[in-house]
mmCIF file of C-alpha atoms in Angstrom:
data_model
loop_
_atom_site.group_PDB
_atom_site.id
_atom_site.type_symbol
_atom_site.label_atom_id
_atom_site.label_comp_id
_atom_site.label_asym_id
_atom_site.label_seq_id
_atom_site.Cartn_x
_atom_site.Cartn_y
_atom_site.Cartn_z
ATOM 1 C CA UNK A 1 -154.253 -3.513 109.025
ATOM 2 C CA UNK A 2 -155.411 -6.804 107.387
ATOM 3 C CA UNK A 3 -158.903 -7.651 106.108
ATOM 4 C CA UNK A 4 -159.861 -11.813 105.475
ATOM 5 C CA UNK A 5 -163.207 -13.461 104.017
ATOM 6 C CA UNK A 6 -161.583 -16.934 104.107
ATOM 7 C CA UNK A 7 -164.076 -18.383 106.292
ATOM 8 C CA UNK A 8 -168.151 -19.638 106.462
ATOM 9 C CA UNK A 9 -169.985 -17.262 104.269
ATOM 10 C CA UNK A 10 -166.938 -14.365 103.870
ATOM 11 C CA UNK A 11 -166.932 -12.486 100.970
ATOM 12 C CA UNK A 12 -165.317 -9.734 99.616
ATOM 13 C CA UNK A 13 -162.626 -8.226 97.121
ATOM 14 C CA UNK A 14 -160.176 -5.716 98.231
ATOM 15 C CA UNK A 15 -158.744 -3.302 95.611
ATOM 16 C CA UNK A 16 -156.826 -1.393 98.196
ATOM 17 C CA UNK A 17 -156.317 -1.254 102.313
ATOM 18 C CA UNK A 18 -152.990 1.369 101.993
ATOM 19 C CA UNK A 19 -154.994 4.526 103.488
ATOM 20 C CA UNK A 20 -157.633 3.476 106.797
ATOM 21 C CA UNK A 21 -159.300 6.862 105.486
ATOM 22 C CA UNK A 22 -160.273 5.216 101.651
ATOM 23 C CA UNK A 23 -160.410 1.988 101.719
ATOM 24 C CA UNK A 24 -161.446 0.826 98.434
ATOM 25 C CA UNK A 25 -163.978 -2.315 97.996
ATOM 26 C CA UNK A 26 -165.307 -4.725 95.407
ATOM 27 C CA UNK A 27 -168.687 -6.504 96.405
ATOM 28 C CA UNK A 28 -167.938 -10.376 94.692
ATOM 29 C CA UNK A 29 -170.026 -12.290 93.022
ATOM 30 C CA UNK A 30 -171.858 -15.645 93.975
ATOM 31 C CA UNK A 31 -169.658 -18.370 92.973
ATOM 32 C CA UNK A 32 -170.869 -19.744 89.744
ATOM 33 C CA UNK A 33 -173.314 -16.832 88.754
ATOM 34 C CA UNK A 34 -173.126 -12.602 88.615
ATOM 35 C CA UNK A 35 -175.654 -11.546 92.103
ATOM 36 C CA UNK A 36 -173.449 -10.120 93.823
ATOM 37 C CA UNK A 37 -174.360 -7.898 97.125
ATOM 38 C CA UNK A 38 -173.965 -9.809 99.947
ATOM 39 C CA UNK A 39 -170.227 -8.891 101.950
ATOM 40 C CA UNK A 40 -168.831 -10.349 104.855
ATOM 41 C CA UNK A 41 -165.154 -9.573 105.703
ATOM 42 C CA UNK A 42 -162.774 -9.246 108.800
ATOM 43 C CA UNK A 43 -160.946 -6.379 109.537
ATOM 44 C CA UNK A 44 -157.835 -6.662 112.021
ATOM 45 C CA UNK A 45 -155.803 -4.069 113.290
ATOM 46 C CA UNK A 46 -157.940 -1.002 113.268
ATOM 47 C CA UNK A 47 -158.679 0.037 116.813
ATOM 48 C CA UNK A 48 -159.119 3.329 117.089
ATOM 49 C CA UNK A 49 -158.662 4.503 113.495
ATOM 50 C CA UNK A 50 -161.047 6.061 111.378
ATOM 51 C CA UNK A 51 -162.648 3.726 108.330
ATOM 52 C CA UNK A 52 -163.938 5.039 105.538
ATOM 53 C CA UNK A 53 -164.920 1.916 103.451
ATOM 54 C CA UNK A 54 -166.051 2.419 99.887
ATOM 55 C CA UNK A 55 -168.044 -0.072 97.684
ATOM 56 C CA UNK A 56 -167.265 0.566 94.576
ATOM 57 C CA UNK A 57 -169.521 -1.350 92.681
ATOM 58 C CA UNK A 58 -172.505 -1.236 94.419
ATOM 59 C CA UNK A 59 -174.695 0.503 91.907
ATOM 60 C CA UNK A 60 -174.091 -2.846 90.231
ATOM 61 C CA UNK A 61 -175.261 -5.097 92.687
ATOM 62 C CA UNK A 62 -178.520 -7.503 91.918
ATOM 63 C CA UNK A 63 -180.525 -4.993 93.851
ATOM 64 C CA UNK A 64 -179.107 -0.939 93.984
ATOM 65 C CA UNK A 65 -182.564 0.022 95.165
ATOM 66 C CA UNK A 66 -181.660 -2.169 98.837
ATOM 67 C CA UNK A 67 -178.694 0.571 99.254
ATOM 68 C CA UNK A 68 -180.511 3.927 100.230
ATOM 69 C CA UNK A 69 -181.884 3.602 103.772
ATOM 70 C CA UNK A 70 -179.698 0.789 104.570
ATOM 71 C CA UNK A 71 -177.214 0.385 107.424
ATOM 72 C CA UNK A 72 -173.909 -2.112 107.450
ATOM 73 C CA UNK A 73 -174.057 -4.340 110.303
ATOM 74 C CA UNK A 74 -170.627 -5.242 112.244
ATOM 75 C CA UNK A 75 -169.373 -7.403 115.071
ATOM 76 C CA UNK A 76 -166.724 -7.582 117.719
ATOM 77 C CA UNK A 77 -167.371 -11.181 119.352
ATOM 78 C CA UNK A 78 -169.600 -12.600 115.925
ATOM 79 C CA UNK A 79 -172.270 -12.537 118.368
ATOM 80 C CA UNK A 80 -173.676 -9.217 118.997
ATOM 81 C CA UNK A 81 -173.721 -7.220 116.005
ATOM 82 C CA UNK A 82 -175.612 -3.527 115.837
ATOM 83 C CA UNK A 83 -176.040 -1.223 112.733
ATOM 84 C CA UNK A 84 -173.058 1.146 111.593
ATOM 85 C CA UNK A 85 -174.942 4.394 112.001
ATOM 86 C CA UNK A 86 -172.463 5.818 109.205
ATOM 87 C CA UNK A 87 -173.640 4.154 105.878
ATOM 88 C CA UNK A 88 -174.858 6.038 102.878
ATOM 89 C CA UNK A 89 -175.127 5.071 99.118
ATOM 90 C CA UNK A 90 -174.101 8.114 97.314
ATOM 91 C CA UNK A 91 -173.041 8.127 93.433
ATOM 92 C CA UNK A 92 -173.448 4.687 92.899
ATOM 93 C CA UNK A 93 -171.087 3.394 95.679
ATOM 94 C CA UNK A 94 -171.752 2.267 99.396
ATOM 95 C CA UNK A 95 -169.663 3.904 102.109
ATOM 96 C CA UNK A 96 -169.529 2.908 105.555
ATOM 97 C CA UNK A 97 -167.522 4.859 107.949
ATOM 98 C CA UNK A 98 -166.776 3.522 111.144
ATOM 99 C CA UNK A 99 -163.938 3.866 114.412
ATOM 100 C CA UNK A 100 -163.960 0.439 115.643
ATOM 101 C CA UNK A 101 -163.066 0.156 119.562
ATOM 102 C CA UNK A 102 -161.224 -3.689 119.281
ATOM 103 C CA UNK A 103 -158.882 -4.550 116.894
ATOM 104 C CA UNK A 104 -160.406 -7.070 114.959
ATOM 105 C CA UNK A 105 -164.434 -6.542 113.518
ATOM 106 C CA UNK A 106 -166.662 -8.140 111.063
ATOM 107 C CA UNK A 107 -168.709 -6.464 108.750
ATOM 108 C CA UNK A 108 -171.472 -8.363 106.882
ATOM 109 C CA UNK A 109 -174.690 -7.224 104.638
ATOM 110 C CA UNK A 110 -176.950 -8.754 107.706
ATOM 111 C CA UNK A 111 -176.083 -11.253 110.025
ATOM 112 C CA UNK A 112 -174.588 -14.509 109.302
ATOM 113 C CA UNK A 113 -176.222 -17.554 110.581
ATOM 114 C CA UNK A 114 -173.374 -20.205 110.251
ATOM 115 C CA UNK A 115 -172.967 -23.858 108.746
ATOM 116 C CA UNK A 116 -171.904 -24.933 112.062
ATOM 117 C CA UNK A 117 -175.028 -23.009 113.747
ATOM 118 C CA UNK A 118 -176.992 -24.440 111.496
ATOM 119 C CA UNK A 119 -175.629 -28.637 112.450
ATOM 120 C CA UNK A 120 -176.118 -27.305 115.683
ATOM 121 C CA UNK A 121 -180.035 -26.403 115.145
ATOM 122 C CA UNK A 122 -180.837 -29.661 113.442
ATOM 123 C CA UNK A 123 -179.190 -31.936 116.401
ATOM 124 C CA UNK A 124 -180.361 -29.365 119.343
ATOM 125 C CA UNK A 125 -184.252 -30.585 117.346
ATOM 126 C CA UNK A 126 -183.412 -33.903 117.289
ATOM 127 C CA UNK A 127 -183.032 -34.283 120.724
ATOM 128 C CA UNK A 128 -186.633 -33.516 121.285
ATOM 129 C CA UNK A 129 -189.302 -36.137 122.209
ATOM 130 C CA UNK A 130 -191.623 -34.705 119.577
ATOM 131 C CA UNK A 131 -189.009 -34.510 116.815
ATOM 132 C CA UNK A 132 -187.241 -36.340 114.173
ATOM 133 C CA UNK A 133 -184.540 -35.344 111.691
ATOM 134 C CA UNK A 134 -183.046 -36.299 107.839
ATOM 135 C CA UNK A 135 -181.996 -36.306 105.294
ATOM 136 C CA UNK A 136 -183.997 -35.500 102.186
ATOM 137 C CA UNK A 137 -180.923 -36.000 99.780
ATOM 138 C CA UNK A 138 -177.978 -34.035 98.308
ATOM 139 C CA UNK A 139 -177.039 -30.349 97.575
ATOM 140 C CA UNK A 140 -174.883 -30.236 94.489
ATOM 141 C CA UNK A 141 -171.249 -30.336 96.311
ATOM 142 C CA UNK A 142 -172.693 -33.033 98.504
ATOM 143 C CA UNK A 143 -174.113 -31.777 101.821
ATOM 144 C CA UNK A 144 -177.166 -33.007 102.752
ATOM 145 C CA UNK A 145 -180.271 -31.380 102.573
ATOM 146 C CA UNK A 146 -181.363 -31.430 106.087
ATOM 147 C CA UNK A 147 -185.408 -31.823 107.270
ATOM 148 C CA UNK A 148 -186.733 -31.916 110.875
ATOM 149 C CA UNK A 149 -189.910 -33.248 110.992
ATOM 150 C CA UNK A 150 -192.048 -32.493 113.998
ATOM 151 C CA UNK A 151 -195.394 -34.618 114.757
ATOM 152 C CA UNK A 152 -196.107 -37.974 113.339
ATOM 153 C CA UNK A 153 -197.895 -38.514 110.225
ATOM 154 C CA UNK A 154 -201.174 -40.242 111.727
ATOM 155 C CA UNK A 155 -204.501 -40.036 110.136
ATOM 156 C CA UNK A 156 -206.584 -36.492 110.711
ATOM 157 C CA UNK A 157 -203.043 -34.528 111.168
ATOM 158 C CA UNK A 158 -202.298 -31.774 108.274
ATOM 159 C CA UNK A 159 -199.123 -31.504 106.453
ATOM 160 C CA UNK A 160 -197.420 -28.100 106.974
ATOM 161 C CA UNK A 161 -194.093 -27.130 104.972
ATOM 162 C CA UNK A 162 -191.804 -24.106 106.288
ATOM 163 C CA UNK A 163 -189.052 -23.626 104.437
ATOM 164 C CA UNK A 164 -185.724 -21.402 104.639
ATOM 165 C CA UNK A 165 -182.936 -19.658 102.759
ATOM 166 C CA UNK A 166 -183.447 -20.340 99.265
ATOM 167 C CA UNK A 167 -181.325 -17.548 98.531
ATOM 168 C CA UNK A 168 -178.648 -18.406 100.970
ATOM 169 C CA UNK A 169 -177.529 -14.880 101.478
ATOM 170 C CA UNK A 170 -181.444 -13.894 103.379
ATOM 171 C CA UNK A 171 -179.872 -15.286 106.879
ATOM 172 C CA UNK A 172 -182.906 -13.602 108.256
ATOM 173 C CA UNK A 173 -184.519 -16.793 107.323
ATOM 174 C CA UNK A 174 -182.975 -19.187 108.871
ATOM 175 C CA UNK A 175 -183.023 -17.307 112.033
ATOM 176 C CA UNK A 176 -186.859 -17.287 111.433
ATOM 177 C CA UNK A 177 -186.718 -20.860 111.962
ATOM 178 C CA UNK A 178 -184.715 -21.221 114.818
ATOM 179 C CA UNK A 179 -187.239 -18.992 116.788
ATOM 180 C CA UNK A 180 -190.161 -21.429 115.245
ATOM 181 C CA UNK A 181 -188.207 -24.061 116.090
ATOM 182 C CA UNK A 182 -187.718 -22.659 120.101
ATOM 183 C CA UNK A 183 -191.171 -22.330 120.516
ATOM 184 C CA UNK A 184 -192.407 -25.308 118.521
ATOM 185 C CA UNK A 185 -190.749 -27.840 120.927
ATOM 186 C CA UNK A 186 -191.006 -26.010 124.002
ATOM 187 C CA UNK A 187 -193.368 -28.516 125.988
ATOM 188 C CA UNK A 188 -195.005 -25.667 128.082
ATOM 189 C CA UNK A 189 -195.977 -23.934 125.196
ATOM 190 C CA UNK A 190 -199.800 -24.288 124.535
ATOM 191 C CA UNK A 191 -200.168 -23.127 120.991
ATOM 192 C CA UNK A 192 -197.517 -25.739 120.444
ATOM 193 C CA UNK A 193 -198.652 -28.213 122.139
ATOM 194 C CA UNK A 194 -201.997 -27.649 119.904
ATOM 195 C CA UNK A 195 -200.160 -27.762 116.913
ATOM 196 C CA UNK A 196 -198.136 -30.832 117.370
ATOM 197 C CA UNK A 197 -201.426 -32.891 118.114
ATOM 198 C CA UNK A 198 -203.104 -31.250 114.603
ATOM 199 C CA UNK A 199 -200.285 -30.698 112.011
ATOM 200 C CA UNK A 200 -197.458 -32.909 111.230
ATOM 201 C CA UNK A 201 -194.368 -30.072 110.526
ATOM 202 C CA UNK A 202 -192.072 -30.598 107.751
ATOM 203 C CA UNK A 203 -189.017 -28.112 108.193
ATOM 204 C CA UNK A 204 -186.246 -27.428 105.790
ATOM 205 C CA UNK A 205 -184.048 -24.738 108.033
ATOM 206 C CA UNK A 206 -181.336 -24.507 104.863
ATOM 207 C CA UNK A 207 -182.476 -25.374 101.295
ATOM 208 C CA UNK A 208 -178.717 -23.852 100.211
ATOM 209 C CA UNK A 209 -176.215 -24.746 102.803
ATOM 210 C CA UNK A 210 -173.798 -24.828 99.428
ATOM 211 C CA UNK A 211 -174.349 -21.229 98.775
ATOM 212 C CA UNK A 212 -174.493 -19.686 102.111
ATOM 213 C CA UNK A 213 -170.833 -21.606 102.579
ATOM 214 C CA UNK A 214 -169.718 -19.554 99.646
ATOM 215 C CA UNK A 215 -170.899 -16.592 100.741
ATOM 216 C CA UNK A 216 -173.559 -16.540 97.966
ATOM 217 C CA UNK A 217 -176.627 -13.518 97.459
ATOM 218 C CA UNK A 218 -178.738 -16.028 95.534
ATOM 219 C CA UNK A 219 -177.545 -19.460 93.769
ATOM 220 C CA UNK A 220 -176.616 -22.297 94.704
ATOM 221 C CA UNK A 221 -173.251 -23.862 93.607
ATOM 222 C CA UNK A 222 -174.251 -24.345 90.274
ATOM 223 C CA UNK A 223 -175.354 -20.892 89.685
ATOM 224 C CA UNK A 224 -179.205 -21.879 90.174
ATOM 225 C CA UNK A 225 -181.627 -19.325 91.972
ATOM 226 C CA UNK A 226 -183.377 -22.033 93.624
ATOM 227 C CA UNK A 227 -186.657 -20.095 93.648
ATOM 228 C CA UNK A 228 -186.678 -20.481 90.192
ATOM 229 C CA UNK A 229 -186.416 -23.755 90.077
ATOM 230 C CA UNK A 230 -189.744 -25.250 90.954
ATOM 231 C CA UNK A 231 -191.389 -26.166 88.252
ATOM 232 C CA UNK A 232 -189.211 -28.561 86.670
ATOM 233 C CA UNK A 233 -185.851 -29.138 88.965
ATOM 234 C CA UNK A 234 -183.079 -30.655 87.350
ATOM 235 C CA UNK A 235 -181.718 -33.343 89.844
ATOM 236 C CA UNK A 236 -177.939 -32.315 88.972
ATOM 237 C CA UNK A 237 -178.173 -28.686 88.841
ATOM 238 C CA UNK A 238 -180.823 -27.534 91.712
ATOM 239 C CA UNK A 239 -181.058 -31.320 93.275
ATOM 240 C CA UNK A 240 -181.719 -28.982 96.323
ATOM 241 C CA UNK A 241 -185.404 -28.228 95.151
ATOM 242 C CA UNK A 242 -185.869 -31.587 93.297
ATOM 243 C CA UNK A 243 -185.204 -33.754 96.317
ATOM 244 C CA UNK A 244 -187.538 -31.077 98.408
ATOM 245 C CA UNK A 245 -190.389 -31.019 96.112
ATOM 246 C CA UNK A 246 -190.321 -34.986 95.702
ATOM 247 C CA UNK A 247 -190.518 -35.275 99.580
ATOM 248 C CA UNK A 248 -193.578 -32.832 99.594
ATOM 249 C CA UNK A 249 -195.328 -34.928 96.566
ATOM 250 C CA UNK A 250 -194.723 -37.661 99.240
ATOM 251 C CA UNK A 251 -196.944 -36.306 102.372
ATOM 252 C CA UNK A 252 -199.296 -33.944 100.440
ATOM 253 C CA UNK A 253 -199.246 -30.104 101.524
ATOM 254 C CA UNK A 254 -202.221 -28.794 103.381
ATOM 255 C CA UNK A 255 -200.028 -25.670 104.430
ATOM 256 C CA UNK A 256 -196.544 -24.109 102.706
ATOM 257 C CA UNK A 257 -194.274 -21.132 103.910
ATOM 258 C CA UNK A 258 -191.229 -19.834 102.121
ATOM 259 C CA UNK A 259 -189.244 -17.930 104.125
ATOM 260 C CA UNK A 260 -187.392 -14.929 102.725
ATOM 261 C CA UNK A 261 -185.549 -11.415 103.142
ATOM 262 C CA UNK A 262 -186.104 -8.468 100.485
ATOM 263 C CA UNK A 263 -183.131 -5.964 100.081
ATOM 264 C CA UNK A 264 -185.288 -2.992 98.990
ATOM 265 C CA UNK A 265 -188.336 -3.222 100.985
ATOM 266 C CA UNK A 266 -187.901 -1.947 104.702
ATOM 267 C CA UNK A 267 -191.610 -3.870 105.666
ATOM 268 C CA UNK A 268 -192.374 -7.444 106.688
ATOM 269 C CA UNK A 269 -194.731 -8.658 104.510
ATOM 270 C CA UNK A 270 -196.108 -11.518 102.582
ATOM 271 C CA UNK A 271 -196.122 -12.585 99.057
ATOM 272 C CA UNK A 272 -199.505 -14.439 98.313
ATOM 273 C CA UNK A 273 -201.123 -16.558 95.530
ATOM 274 C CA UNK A 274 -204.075 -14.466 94.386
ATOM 275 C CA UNK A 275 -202.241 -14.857 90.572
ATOM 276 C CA UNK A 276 -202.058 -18.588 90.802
ATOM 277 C CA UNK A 277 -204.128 -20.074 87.978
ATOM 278 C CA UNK A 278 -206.867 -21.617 89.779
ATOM 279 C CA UNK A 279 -206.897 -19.863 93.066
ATOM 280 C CA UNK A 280 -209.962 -20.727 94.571
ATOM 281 C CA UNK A 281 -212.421 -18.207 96.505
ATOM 282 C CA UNK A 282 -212.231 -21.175 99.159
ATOM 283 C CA UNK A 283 -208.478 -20.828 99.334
ATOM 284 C CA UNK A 284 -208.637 -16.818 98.986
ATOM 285 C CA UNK A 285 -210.912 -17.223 102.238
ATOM 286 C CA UNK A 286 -208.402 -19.554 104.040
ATOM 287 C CA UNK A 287 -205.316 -17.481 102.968
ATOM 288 C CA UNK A 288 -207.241 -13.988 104.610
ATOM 289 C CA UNK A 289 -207.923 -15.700 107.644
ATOM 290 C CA UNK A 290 -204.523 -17.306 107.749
ATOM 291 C CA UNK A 291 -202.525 -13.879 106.882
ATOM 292 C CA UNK A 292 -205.148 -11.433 109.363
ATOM 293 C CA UNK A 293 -203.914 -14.760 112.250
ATOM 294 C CA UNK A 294 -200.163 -13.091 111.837
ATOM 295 C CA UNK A 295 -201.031 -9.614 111.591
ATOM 296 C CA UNK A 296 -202.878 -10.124 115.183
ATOM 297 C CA UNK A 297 -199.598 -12.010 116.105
ATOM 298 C CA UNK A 298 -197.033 -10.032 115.118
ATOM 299 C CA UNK A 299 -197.136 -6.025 114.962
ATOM 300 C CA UNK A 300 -193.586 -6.137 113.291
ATOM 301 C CA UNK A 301 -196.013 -7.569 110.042
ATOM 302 C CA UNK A 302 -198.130 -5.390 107.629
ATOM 303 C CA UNK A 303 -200.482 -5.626 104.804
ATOM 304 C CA UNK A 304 -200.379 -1.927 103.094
ATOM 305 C CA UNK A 305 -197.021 -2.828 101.754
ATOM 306 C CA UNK A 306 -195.476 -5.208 99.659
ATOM 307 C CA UNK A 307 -194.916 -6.301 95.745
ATOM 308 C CA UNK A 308 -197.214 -5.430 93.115
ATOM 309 C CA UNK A 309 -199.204 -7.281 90.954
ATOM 310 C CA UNK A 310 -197.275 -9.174 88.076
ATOM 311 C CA UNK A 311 -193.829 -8.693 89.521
ATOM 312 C CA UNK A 312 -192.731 -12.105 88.402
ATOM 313 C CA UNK A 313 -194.460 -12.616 84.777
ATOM 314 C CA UNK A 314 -194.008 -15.772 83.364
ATOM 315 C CA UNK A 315 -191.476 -17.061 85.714
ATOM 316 C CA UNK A 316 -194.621 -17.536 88.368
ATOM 317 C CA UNK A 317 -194.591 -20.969 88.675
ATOM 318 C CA UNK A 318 -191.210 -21.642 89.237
ATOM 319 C CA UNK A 319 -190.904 -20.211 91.873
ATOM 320 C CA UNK A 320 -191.784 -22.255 95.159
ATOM 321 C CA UNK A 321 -194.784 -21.053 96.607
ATOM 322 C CA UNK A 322 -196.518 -20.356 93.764
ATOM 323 C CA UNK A 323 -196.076 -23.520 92.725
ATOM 324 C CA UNK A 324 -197.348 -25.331 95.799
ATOM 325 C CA UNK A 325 -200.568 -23.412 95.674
ATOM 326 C CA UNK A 326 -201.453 -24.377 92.336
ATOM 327 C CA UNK A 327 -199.701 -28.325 92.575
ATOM 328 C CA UNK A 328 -201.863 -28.660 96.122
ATOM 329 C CA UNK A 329 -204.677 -25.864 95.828
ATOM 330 C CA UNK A 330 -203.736 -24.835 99.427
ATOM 331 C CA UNK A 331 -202.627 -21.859 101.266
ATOM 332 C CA UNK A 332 -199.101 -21.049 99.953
ATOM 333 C CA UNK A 333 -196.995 -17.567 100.863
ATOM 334 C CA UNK A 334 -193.678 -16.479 101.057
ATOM 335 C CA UNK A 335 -192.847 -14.419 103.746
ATOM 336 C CA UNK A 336 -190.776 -11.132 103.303
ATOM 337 C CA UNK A 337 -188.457 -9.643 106.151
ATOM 338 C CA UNK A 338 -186.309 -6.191 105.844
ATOM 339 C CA UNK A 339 -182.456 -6.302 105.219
ATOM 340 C CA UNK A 340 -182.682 -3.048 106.439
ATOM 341 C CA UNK A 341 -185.062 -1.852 108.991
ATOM 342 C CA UNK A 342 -189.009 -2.200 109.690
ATOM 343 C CA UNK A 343 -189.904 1.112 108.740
ATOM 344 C CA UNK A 344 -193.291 0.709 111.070
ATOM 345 C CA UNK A 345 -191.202 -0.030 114.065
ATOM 346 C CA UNK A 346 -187.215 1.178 114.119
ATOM 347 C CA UNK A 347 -184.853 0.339 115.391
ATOM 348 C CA UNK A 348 -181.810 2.529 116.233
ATOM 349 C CA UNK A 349 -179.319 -0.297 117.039
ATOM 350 C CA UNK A 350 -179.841 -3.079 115.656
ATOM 351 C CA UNK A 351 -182.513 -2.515 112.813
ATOM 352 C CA UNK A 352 -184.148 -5.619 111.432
ATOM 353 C CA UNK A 353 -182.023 -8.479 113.456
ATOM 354 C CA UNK A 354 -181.891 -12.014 114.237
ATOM 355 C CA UNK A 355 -183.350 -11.441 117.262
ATOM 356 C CA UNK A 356 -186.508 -9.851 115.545
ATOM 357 C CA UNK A 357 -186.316 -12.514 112.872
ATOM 358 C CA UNK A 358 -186.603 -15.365 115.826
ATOM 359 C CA UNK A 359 -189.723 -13.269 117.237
ATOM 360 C CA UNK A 360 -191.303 -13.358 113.820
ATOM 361 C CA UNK A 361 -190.557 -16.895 113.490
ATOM 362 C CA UNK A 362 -192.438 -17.447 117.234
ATOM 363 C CA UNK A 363 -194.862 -15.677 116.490
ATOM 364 C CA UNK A 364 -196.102 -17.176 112.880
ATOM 365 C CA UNK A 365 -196.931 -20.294 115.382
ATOM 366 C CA UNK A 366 -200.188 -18.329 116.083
ATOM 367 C CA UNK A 367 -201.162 -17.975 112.614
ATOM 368 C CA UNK A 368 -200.618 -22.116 111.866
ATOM 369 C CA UNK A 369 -202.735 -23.321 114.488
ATOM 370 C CA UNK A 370 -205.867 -20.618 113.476
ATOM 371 C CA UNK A 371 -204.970 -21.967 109.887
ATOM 372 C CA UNK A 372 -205.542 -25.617 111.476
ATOM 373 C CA UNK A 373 -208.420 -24.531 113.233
ATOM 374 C CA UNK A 374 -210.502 -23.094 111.073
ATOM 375 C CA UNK A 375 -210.383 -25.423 108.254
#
């Protein structure tokens, strides 16, 4: 029996494979900085046997509290991937027991959307009549930060920002914006259609194609949480967000989503700006309308549950939507999706999935154009 991470996003340390029945697990680290939670890891050889993988250090990850409740996910074919029924957090390590049917499977914290997947999205976009794609400059080991820009920037159309995957190990994300993305430049579409002649899109699928490569929870490949970044971006360290936020002082920003995944929570919800200095009862108004739009959309999304007040302190304006809404006065939100389930609507199989994360991401179409409409 073998287990590999050598490949797009693996990661994982093995202290020992010598007994199927205890095999013994470190979760690593991002490359250049100490989050460490996300795993991904092939195991070959172990049809029929009887796992019992242990995480040893799990009640050290960046976030113990995403452990109880949650379920591994796993793969035969790295395209269908369901929920290990057997996973349980229990004295400060994670266990997942499992009796695989093939012998090689992939186990991963939630599932990976790929490098390659992702250069597949941005020239599948490109070959659209009503889009446009480049490059907004360079991550720190040199890949390029990649935009697709939908509409044209003519007088009387709104610029809207979506981006994805900040924290390169919320794949969720960027599987969020491949379902926008699907419905956004499907032709027959109406809501669409409405959009496109309104808004002028400005989508950013991967703001951390460095870390997700790495196999990273949160940083980049300097060690930068790039949603902590925003208020002063240092062009060598988190050129990711500097390049972004210079492109954004270019157009203006009538509209900004940041799209995320929360390990704890089991909810979609959003994050809003109602502690921004200067938030507006104008903007409050805009940002109910604009957030009851989704909840009409999408069932999958709730308001009872979320983060409480003051969460982030003084680091508020660094991070990205926060500052948008106070640099552009204008309705700003990061979205939250589940690593583990939606506790309002379960799911035995699959929990929260890329599939659901592609619905959300169809969905929030409905909530842009009544944002663009009611202004």
């Amino acid at each position: 029996m073998k287990i590999s991470h050598s490949f797009d996003s693996g990661a994982i340390e093995v202290l020992s494979l010598d007994d199927p029945g205890n095999i013994r697990l470190r979760l690593r680290a991002d490359n250049a900085a100490e989050f460490h939670q996300w795993f991904h890891f092939r195991v070959q050889g172990a049809a029929g046997r009887s796992l019992r993988m242990v995480f040893e250090n799990a009640a050290e990850a960046a976030y113990p509290d995403g452990w109880p409740g949650y379920r591994c996910v796993a793969s035969y074919d790295r395209r269908s991937w369901f929920r290990v029924a057997d996973t349980r957090y229990e004295d400060g390590q994670l266990i997942v027991e499992h009796a695989p049917e093939h012998d090689s499977v992939y186990y991963a914290y939630f599932e990976p959307y790929s490098y390659e997947r992702h250069l597949d999205l941005v020239g599948w976009a490109e070959m659209s009549p009503f889009a446009q794609a480049d490059s907004l400059g360079w991550t720190v080991e040199g890949r390029e930060i990649d935009r697709i820009v939908v509409g044209r920037a003519t007088p009387g159309r709104r610029p809207v920002w979506v981006i994805a995957r900040q924290h390169p190990g919320e794949t969720m994300a960027e599987w969020f914006i491949e379902g926008l993305l699907e419905r956004l430049l499907d032709a027959a579409d109406p809501v669409a259609r409405r959009i496109r002649e309104r808004a002028v899109l400005h989508i950013v699928p991967n703001m951390n194609p460095d870390g997700a490569l790495h196999g990273n929870l949160r940083t980049n490949a300097a060690g930068r949480n790039l949603n902590r970044e925003w208020r002063a971006p240092d062009e060598q360290a988190s050129p990711e967000v500097f390049h972004v936020r210079r492109a954004m002082e270019a157009t203006g920003c009538d509209l900004f989503l940041d799209i995320h995944g929360d390990e704890a929570l089991p909810y979609v919800f959003f994050s809003t700006a109602e502690e921004v200095p200067g938030f507006t009862a104008e903007t409050a108004a805009r940002q109910a309308r604009f957030v009851a739009a989704f909840a009409a959309a999408s069932p999958d999304f709730q308001t009872d549950e979320g983060y409480k007040p003051g969460r982030f302190g003084e680091e508020l304006l660094t991070l990205a939507s926060k500052w948008v809404a106070h640099r552009f006065g204008c309705v700003s939100l990061t979205l939250e999706m589940p690593f583990k389930d939606n506790a309002n609507m379960p799911d035995g199989h699959a929990g929260w999935s890329s599939v659901r994360s592609k619905r959300m991401g169809a969905a929030m179409l409905n909530a842009i154009l009544a944002h663009l409409e009611g202004a």
